PDB file of C-alpha atoms in Angstrom:
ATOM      1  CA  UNK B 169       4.488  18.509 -10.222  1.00  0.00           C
ATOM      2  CA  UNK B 170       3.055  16.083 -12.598  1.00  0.00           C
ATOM      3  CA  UNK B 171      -0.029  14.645 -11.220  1.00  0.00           C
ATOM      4  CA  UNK B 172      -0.576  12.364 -13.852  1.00  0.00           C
ATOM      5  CA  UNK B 173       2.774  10.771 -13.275  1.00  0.00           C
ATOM      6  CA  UNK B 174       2.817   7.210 -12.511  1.00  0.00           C
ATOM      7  CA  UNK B 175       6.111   7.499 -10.763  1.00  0.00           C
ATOM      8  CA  UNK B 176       5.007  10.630  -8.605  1.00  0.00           C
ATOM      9  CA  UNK B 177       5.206   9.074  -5.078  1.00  0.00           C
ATOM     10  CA  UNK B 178       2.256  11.166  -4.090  1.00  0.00           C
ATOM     11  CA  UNK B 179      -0.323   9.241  -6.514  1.00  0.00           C
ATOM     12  CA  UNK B 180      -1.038   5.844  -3.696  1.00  0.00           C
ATOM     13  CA  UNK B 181      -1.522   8.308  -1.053  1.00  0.00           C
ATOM     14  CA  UNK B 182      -3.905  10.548  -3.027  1.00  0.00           C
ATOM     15  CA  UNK B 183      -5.881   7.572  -3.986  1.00  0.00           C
ATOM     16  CA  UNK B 184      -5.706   5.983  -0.710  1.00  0.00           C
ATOM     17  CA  UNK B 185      -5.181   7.800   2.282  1.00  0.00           C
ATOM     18  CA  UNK B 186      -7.106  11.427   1.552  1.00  0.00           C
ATOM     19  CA  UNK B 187     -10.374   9.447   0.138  1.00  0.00           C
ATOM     20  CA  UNK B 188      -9.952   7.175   3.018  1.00  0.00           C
ATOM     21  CA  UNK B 189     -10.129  10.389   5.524  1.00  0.00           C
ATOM     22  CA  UNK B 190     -12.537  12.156   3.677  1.00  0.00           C
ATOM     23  CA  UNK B 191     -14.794   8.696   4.262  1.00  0.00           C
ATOM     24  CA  UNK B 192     -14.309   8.353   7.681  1.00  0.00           C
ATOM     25  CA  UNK B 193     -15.174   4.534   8.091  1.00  0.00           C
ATOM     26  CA  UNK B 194     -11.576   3.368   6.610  1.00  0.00           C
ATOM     27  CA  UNK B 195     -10.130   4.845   9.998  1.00  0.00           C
ATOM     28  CA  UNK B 196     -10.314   4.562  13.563  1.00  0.00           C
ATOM     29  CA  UNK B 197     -12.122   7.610  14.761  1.00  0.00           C
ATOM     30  CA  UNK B 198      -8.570   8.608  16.908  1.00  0.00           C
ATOM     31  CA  UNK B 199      -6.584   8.802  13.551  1.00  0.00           C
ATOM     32  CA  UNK B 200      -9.485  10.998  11.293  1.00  0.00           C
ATOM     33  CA  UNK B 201      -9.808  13.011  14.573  1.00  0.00           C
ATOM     34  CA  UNK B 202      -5.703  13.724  14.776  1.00  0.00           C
ATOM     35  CA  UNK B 203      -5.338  14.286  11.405  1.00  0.00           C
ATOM     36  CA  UNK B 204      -8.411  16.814  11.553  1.00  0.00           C
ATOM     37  CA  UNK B 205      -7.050  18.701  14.493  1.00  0.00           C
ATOM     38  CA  UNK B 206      -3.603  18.664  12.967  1.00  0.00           C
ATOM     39  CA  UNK B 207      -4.944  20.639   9.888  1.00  0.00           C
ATOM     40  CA  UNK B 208      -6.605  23.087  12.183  1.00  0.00           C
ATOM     41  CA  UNK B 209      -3.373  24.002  13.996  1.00  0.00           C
ATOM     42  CA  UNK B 210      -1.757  23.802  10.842  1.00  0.00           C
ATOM     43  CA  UNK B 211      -4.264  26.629   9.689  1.00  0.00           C
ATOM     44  CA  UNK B 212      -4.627  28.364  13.385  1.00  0.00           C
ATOM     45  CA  UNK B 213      -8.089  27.918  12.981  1.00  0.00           C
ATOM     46  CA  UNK B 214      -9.566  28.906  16.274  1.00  0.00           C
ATOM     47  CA  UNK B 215     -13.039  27.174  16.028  1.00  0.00           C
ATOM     48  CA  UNK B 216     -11.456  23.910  14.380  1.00  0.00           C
ATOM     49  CA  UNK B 217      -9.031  23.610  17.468  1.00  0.00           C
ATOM     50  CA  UNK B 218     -11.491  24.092  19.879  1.00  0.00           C
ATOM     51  CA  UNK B 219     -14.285  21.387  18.378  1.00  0.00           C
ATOM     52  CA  UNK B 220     -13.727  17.899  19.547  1.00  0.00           C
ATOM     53  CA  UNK B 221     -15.142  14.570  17.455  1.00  0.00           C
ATOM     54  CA  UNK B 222     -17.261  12.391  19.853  1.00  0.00           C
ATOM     55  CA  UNK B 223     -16.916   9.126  18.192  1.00  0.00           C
ATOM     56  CA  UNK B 224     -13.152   9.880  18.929  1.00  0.00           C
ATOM     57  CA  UNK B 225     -13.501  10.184  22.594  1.00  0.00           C
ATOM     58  CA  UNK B 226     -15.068   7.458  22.974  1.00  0.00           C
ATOM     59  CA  UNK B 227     -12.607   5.465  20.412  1.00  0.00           C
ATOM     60  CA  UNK B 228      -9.985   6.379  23.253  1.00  0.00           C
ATOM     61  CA  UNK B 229      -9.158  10.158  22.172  1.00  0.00           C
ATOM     62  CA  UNK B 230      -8.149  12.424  25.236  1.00  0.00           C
ATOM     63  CA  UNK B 231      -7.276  15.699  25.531  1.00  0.00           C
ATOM     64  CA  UNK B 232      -3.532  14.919  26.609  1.00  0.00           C
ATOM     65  CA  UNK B 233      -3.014  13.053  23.014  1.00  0.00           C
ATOM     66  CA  UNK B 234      -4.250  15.815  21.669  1.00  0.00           C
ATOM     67  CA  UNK B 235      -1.866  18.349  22.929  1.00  0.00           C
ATOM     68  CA  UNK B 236       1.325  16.332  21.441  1.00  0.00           C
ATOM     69  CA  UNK B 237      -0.579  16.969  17.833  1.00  0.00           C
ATOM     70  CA  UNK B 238       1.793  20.133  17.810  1.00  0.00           C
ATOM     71  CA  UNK B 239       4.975  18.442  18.585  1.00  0.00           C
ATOM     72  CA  UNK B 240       3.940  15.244  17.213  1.00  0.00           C
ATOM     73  CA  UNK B 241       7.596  14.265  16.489  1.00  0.00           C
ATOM     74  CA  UNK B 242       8.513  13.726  19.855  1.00  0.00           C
ATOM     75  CA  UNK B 243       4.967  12.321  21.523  1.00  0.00           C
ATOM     76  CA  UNK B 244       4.917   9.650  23.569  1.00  0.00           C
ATOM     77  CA  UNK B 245       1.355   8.806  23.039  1.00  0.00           C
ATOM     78  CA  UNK B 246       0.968   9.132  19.463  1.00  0.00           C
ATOM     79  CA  UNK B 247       1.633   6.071  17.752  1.00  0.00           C
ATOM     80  CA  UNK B 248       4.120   5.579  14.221  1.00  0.00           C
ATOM     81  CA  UNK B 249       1.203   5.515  12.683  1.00  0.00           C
ATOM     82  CA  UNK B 250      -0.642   8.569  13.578  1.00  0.00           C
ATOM     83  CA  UNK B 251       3.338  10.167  13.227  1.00  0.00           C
ATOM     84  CA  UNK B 252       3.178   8.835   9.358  1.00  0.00           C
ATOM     85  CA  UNK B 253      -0.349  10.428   8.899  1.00  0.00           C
ATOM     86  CA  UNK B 254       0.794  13.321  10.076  1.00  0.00           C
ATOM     87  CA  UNK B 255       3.958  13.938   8.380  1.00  0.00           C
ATOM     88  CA  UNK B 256       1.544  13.604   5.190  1.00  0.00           C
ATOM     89  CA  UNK B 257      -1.002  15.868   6.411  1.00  0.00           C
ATOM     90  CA  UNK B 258       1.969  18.427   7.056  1.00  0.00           C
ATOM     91  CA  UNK B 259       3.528  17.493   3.798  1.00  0.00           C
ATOM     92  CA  UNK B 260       0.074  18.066   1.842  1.00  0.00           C
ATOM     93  CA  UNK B 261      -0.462  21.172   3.246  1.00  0.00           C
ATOM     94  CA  UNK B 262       2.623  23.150   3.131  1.00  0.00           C
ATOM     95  CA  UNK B 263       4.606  21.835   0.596  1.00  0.00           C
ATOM     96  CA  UNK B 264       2.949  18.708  -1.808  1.00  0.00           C
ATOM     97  CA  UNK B 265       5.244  19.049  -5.076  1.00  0.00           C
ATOM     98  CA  UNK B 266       7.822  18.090  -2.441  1.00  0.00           C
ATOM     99  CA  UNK B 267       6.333  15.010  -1.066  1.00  0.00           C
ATOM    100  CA  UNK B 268       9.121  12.504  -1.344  1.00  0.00           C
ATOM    101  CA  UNK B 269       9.225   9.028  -1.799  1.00  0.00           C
ATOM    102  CA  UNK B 270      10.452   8.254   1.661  1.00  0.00           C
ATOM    103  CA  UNK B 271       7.029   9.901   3.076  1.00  0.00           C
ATOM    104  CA  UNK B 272       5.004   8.580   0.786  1.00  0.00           C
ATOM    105  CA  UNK B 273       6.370   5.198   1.749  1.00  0.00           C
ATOM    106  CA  UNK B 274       6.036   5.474   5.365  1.00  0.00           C
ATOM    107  CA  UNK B 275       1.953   6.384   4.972  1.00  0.00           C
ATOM    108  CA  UNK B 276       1.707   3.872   2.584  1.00  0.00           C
ATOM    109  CA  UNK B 277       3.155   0.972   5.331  1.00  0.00           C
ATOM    110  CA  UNK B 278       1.255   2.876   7.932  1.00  0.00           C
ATOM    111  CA  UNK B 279      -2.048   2.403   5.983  1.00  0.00           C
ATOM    112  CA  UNK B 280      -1.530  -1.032   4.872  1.00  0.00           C
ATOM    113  CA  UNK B 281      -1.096  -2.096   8.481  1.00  0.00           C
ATOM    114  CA  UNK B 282      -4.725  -0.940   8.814  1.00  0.00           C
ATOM    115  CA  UNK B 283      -5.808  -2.837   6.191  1.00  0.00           C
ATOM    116  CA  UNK B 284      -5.663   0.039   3.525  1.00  0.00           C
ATOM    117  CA  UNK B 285      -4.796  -0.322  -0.246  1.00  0.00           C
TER     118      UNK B 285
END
């Protein structure tokens, strides 16, 4: 994959959404707190699974949203939004020379309905 491709679909979302989790104040404490958790079952991680953000808590996190993380697809409680971020998150992990434009477009609308560039 060319990263330096202006026609990769990838390049918004690398710009946008990863700096904008890695930040932490572009995102409701909920959605950096899924997508965390998300990564750690992604990676089995034991200790990451177990650890639960605060701020998110309070921000309306719960442990029953958190246990549709796994089958996020089919959650009731998760929102499009967190299913977009998530789909990336899966995407970027496993497999990013194959992120496609139609994911790329759905966390792009997903972000800019946040207020996101």
């Amino acid at each position: 994959m060319a990263w330096v491709d202006d026609t990769d679909p990838t390049r918004p979302l690398l710009k946008g959404f990863a700096p904008a989790v890695a930040r932490l104040r572009e995102l409701d404490p909920v959605m950096t707190e899924v997508v965390r958790l998300r990564g750690a079952v992604q990676h089995n991680c034991r200790l990451c699974k177990s650890r639960r953000e605060g701020y998110a808590l309070d921000a309306g996190g719960s442990e029953s949203l958190y246990a549709e993380i796994e089958y996020f697809e089919t959650s009731a409680q998760l929102s499009d939004r967190h299913k977009a971020a998530l789909r990336y998150v899966d995407a970027l992990i496993w497999s990013p020379s194959r992120i496609d434009t139609a994911l790329a477009a759905g966390v792009s609308h997903a972000l800019h309905r946040v207020g996101i560039p």
